[in-house]
Structure formats: C-alpha cells, structure tokens
Amino acid sequence: MTALSGDSLAAALTAGFHCLQRYRDPLNALNVYPVPDGDTGTNMLLTMRAGVEKLSQLNGATAGEVAAQVADGAFWEARGNSGVILSQFFKGIALGLDGKEVCAGEDLAQAFRSATDAAYRSVGNPVEGTMLTVIRWVAEALEAAVEANSGNGAGDLLALWETGYSASKAALEATPTMLPKLREAGVVDAGGMGIVVILGGALLHLTGGDAATADLGLATAAGQIDPSQLASISVESDFLDSSVESEWGYCTQFLIQGENLDIEKVRSDLAATSESLVIVGDDRFIRVHVHMQDPGVALTYAVSLGELDQIKIDNMSLQNQDWASGHQERGAPKDGITLVAVAPGEGLAQLFRDTAGASIVSGGQTMNPSVAQLINAAEESGGQDVILLPNNKNVSITAVQAAERENESQNLHVVETSTVPQGIAAALAFNSQAETGQNLQAMREAVEAVVSIEVTRSVRDTVLEGKAVNEGDYMGLVEGGLAVVETSAEAALMAALDGVGLEEDHIVTIYWGADTDQATVEGVSENLEAQIPGIQVDLVFGGQPHYPYFAAVE
Amino acid sequence: MAVRIVADSTSDLPPAVVEELGITIVPANVVIDDVNYRDGVDLTPDDFYSRLVSGTALPTTSQPSVGAFQTAYQELLDQGHELVSIHVSGKLSGTVNSATQARASLGEDPPIEIIDSQAASIAVALVAIEAAELARQSMSREEIAERVRGTLSRTFAAFAVDTLEYLQKGGRIGKAQAFVGSLLSVKPILTLMDGEVHPLERPRNHQRAMRRLVELVSEKAPASRLGVIYSTEQEWAAELCDSLSDLLPREQIVTARFGPALGTYVGPRAVGVAIVSEG
C-alpha cells in the first residue's frame, strides 16, 4: 500500500479511537498527581470521540476532508490539557493533509510535522517528557524514513506507520528520563501513552486486527503501580454519564415548584429510568436536567409532585448532527460584560452567581469542561464581552482555547485563575459597570493578592516534591504546590495556613467541601481566631467534591 | 455690596464652617413617621440615625420649598447682596427647581446665580466652601460662578457603606445592584455618577475599605481641597483625616456628617471621602 484513501484513513482513526477507549482506565490511572484527578484517558477519549463521530456521516471523502472533520469535532469537545493538545494535534494533521485526495508517505510525515508544531504552540510553556515529545519523535522518525526512501518512490505506507508507532513507543519509554515528576512516581506519561495507543490501534486495523480488543503490550506503569489500584481512581461518575452518553434520546429540563418536595426521592425515582441526571433545589423548587428516551415519562412523574415551569426538551441526536454550525449561528444580540465561572460544587456555583452574576459551568479538577461547554455558557451569558474564570489549572488551557476561537458575536477573555480561591477573588473584583480592560486589570490584580490553599486526600502512596505521601493522607497545597502532608484534613489546613504566615490583618476565607461538616469547620475557625487575635475568618459552604477545604488568605 | 453663598442642607456643610464663612443654608424637609422636620433645624443627626436604625419605614427627604428659598433670597437681597446658590444634582432632587422658581418670583433678573453641582453631600460642600472663600476675596458673582463650574469638573467623592440594605430599601440602589447579594462579607465602595449610585469596588472588610478610600483619593492628588464624611462613627472620619494628611494639612481637611438626605441611603457606619484636584 502506498497511500491511504479518505475512507481508510477514517477507518484507521476510528480504530485508534476504539483502542483509546480500551485503554482509558489505565491512562486515567497513570496520572501522576496523587490528587483525585485521573482523567487524562477520559479527556482524550471525549475529545477524540467528538472528532470520530463526524466520520460516520462521511463516505468517499478525501483524506483532507476526513482529517478536517476530525479536527473540527475534536475542537469543540477538547477538555483538559491532554484533550486540548490532542485537538491541536488533529488540527495540525488536518492542516498537513489539507487538499490531499489520499495520504501518501510524505503526506503523513508532513502532517505529523504540522501536528507537532500545532501541539507545541497550544501550550504556553512546552514541557518535554509529555505527549508533545511523543508526537515530535513520531514526526522526526517519519521524516527520516521518507527521506531515506526518497530514491525508491513513496515507499510502503504500512511500514512507515509502523516506523512512526515504534518511535512513539520509544519516546514514551523515554518520558520518565525527561520529566522528574514521572520518574519520582515511577510512571510513563499518560498523554504520551494516549498517542501511542491511538497510533497502535490504527496500525492494528491497517494490518487486519481488531483495535477494540487490542493488547498493545504496553507497560502501563513501569511495574511500579499496583494494578489493583487502578479501580480506586475514578472520574466522577455523574460527569462521565453526562459526557459519554450525551446523544442519548431527549435532553429534558424543567423546574418543579411545590411544597415539601423530597429532592432525594425525586433523584432516585428519576435515576432508575434515565441518564445524566442532574438535580438541584430545595423543598420548594427542584430543577431537573435529565436524558431520557421518552421525555413524557419524566414530565408525567414530575407533574404529580407540583407545578412545572421552564420546560425545555431537545432531541440530542438531531442536535448533535450539526452541532458546531449551530454554535456559530446562534446569535442573539449581545450586550455588556458578563462572567462565566467554572465551579466544582453547588455552594461555589451559588457564590459565583451571587457575587458576580456569573454563568456557571460545573467542573474542576476531576471534571474538566470542554471548549464547547465554555463557549455555550458564554453565549448564554449574553455579554458582548465575556470573561472566563477557569478556576483550575487543567481547565485554564481549555478556556484559552475557547477564547482564541474566532467569534464575531462575542469577545472572550480569560483571567487564568488556577484555583477556586483565585476565582472568587477575581469575581469580587468584577464590576459589570466598568469597562472590560479595567475589569481584566482589577481581576488580575485581585488574583495576585490572594494566596490559595487546597486540601485533598491522596489516592495513592507516592513521593511528591520530595515528600512521602501515603494513600489516605491529607495534602495541603499552597499556590498549587504540595506544602504539607497530615493525617487529617483539618491538620493539613492548619499547617498550610501556618506555613503562609498569618498576620492579624489577614482575611482567611474557608470554603468547605461536600463531605465536611459545619461544626468541624467552625472549630477550625475558632482555633484560628484564638491563635491570631484580630484575624478575620469567613466560612462559606463550597460543596466541592474531593477537597474538604479550599482557603484564601488575603 | 458683596456676594453671598447659598446652599441647601443636603450639602452636609459642617455648622462651624457655615458660620465662619457666612454661608446661608436652606433646609430640606425630612419626613419621619408622617412628621415633617426641617433638616438641621429641628432634627439633629443623632436623632435622625437613631430613628433610622429603629424605625420601620425609611425617612423621606424632600427639597426645600419655593417659599423657603424666596424668604432666604429676599432677606439677602434686601441686605444688598448678590447671590451664588449652589445645590445638589438636579438628577437626584428638585432643589434646583425650587431655587429657580423662587428666583423667578423675585422680579426681573435678580442678581442670583443658581448652580446645579451635579454632585451631592460633601462634594457640594467643598465647592460651596471654595465659592465662599472667593466671595471673601471680593470676586464678582459671574467670576465666582465660572470658577465654581470649573471646580466641579475636578471633584470626586466615594463612600463605603456597611451594608447596601438602606440603598436597596430606599430604591436608590441604581447600578450598584451589581454588588448586592454576596455571601461574603464585603464593604462596598460606591460613587455618584450622573445622579446615580455606581459601584466601584468590594473590599472584604472595614479596614480595607478605609485604605481603598484613601488610595482612590490619593490617585487624584495633588489636592486643592479634601473632605471626609461619616454617618455614625466619628473616629473613622478622624482616621481618614490622619491618613489623608500627606495630601493636605490636617486642619484644612473638612470633616462633615451625612445628613438625612444621603444618610437614609448610606445608613449607619458609612464613611466617605471627597477631593477637589488642583486645576
């Protein structure tokens, strides 16, 4: 074979996707940070799925068209660092194959070169030992092979693909030698493995194998992670449901107004027959978002509880068909300046809404929202100028990608908040009556003025930044770096605060999580006030998962 | 024949300054529980704030009557004076209307210059003080009016409130609505723009609000005049004066108290600053 037709390229990429699906859990488990954020596999999978889905509608397309469709789909669903880099990778591939009827050897090499450039450009500060390295090594190997072959016509495409795949494996094995964090944890890079898996799955398909049952023989963790731990690291199940099954039936949303509503009962009743159930509210109002094959069932049930309002039903399979163009067409007149905040808990969402009238995208460390979700929320917020607050390092890159998209109806800006406390400080500095430039400046200054603390539980034994961490230990992170390791969440919080060096004119705001109880946090507050007379301690319910405490010192 | 300055009680000019500079104050009307009081005449600030905090219905303030202006103007004209009459923004109050009608009732073109300050409270006070000092230097009515209009464009005032509750209850929240409803404790800083309350910032506590007020004014330095104002906490005003003494000698900084007109909306424990920047 000397070239891939559009259809074979599509089939190869789809096989790569199926292989990625098979390897999702091991990829998630490879995430080296011991905080519960095993989501690299999920992020890459969701990003690529959106691209591959567009292929089912193509038949007899050129290689260039196939690549362009994958890139377009992946752009919208890109989430997390690995997903954004992957979407840029596909964009580069598409650029390299632009206008090509088929993909010959030199086209493949050129596509990977262009993909390498795009991937490196997508991150502010490229780091070697990551998926970037893997992509680059593949490009270099392909270029060398094409060069060596230049006298003998185009050469065999299968052999070339194999060369690329081998290079990707070699690069993957080298990642721990380049990145100390990987070496400490004794793993290879998860995103890099994702690239290997996609290439491997495609190769398997091209040689007549079945990618969906592939065993690529990859050492997932250099033998240093106990495979039994893999199951303990999981992504929010709610979030996966809502993402993975999103084209299932009808998206049904409504508000129930009644008296003495039992939200837990509504939740369990609806959960039995639906997917992606999201319910918020109290005993008088319950807002329901649910995916059902028959929306009538949910409405009949709900009307038995009280009055229904704000009913909205969308057919998701129709909706999905031309999703991207739908985004571009929706253009209600925009006015003023609005805020979109990513919030990992109901309390925090409420706080962002109350403080700055923000539109909320739920998500955070373990639930990275996609570019499309951010752009959607920006649309719905109705502002001519929209400021995005990602409030997490892993979401920041997605927000930047969303803002860089050309958009005629809105100007998107990002204040790159990497923690929730930074986000709240920025939201407090937001003034819908002031100009955008003034707002951006004031918000960035506010972010600078706050020290962020996050307390979370380690999901594995590891060594991090020179500190031994046992599974179940509580880690206190100051400005994103591991500062203290303790056996209780409160001890970790106090030790982290102590390390910041509290003074009497400081304000400490503690956002307590979903699994923390109020009495405990009040105890912490009393302790602090006793230790440092004159200090102001404010307690706010955040409701975030996995993090018993976020705290801001300013 | 000299020029005399007339202001209304909503300028919150301190009584000692009024006396020293010979400014004439026309009182606004304050209605509390259906009883009408003349602001500053038969209602003291302490009375006012204790009734504001304890009362159920908010007090209402209305402009001085045409008659009150007529009386004040007539008396001064009879003494042979010309007048410059400086008042709260026409967008906030009908005071300028009352004054204009009174002037019209006093014959063909009486020597009275009426100025809409487009400001309120301490900012108006600073401008009225300048006018009175110019009058003492025997400047003409027209010259004073022209100078005052220039000064107004260099005036800035901001105030920090303990709560937005009173502005909201009084229906004067305006664009500061954007600052309502935070679950976090904040001391909002506001300013008046085009006769409406505008939000500026949300410092997290009183100390920071005080610091920011000083910084906001310092950004407009050099100062030709400075004022501080409070509703119930005199020592906070004194603290602000100390902090501002780098910009002007402390004894030149005017300390005033929010009267009922603004006090109804800013509520207890509010403080403010005002500056006239050098021209």
XYZ file of N, CA and C in Angstrom, chain A residues 347 350-351 354-356 424 427-428 430-433 505-507 509 511 536 538 540 554, chain B residues 175-176 178-186 198-202 204-208 211:
132
model
N -22.341 25.043 46.237
C -22.118 26.237 47.061
C -21.265 27.256 46.331
N -23.211 28.907 43.536
C -24.081 29.941 44.108
C -23.278 31.207 44.411
N -22.101 30.999 44.966
C -21.248 32.133 45.326
C -20.857 32.940 44.082
N -24.022 34.791 42.899
C -24.396 35.919 43.759
C -23.393 37.056 43.672
N -22.116 36.695 43.658
C -21.082 37.712 43.728
C -20.964 38.494 42.435
N -21.131 37.807 41.314
C -20.822 38.489 40.059
C -21.826 38.183 38.959
N -12.690 33.302 43.132
C -13.598 34.107 43.950
C -13.052 35.530 44.092
N -13.791 37.276 40.974
C -15.223 37.567 40.844
C -15.612 38.768 41.706
N -14.992 38.885 42.883
C -15.286 40.028 43.756
C -14.782 41.334 43.142
N -14.817 41.882 40.002
C -15.575 42.118 38.778
C -16.644 43.179 39.020
N -16.763 44.101 38.077
C -17.754 45.164 38.197
C -18.418 45.317 36.833
N -19.656 44.861 36.748
C -20.323 44.844 35.447
C -20.504 46.245 34.882
N -20.319 47.274 35.718
C -20.478 48.646 35.259
C -19.178 49.246 34.739
N -3.931 41.272 60.299
C -4.827 41.974 59.369
C -5.175 41.127 58.146
N -4.881 39.841 58.221
C -5.262 38.949 57.122
C -6.742 38.585 57.188
N -7.293 38.292 56.001
C -8.632 37.721 55.945
C -8.487 36.299 55.418
N -10.600 33.089 54.173
C -11.920 32.593 53.788
C -11.794 31.095 53.554
N -13.629 27.718 52.291
C -14.749 27.140 51.538
C -14.768 25.651 51.839
N -9.521 37.938 60.544
C -10.915 37.754 60.135
C -11.029 36.405 59.424
N -13.727 33.992 57.507
C -15.072 33.850 56.938
C -15.260 32.409 56.471
N -17.538 29.743 54.252
C -18.528 29.678 53.173
C -18.661 28.220 52.733
N -5.781 36.586 52.288
C -5.527 37.859 51.599
C -5.346 38.977 52.606
N -27.127 51.340 39.753
C -26.228 50.370 39.137
C -25.451 49.572 40.182
N -25.516 49.977 41.442
C -24.845 49.215 42.492
C -25.573 47.915 42.774
N -25.441 45.531 41.050
C -24.452 44.510 40.707
C -23.684 44.025 41.932
N -23.674 44.821 42.997
C -22.910 44.447 44.190
C -23.781 43.798 45.259
N -25.057 43.663 44.993
C -25.963 43.124 46.008
C -25.874 41.607 46.028
N -25.911 41.044 47.227
C -26.168 39.622 47.323
C -24.960 38.727 47.443
N -23.823 39.232 47.854
C -22.703 38.318 48.032
C -22.830 37.581 49.351
N -22.474 36.312 49.313
C -22.455 35.527 50.535
C -21.238 35.882 51.375
N -20.314 36.611 50.778
C -19.125 37.016 51.519
C -19.373 38.368 52.146
N -18.714 38.601 53.283
C -18.875 39.918 53.886
C -18.013 40.903 53.111
N -18.624 41.964 52.653
C -17.882 43.000 51.946
C -18.385 44.362 52.409
N -23.147 54.419 41.612
C -22.365 53.472 40.810
C -21.460 52.642 41.710
N -21.346 51.349 41.395
C -20.439 50.511 42.180
C -18.997 50.757 41.772
N -18.080 50.757 42.723
C -16.660 50.877 42.391
C -15.903 49.603 42.731
N -15.937 49.223 44.022
C -15.142 48.072 44.448
C -15.805 47.382 45.627
N -15.304 46.164 45.914
C -15.819 45.439 47.066
C -14.713 44.954 47.986
N -12.994 43.515 51.332
C -13.558 42.454 52.164
C -13.865 42.893 53.598
N -13.275 43.974 54.082
C -13.649 44.405 55.435
C -13.446 45.917 55.580
N -13.814 46.402 56.762
C -13.796 47.840 57.004
C -12.402 48.452 56.839
N -11.372 47.775 57.399
C -10.012 48.329 57.310
C -9.611 48.530 55.850
N -9.918 47.505 55.055
C -9.510 47.604 53.646
C -10.328 48.662 52.894
N -8.713 51.902 53.646
C -7.465 52.024 52.903
C -7.755 52.371 51.428
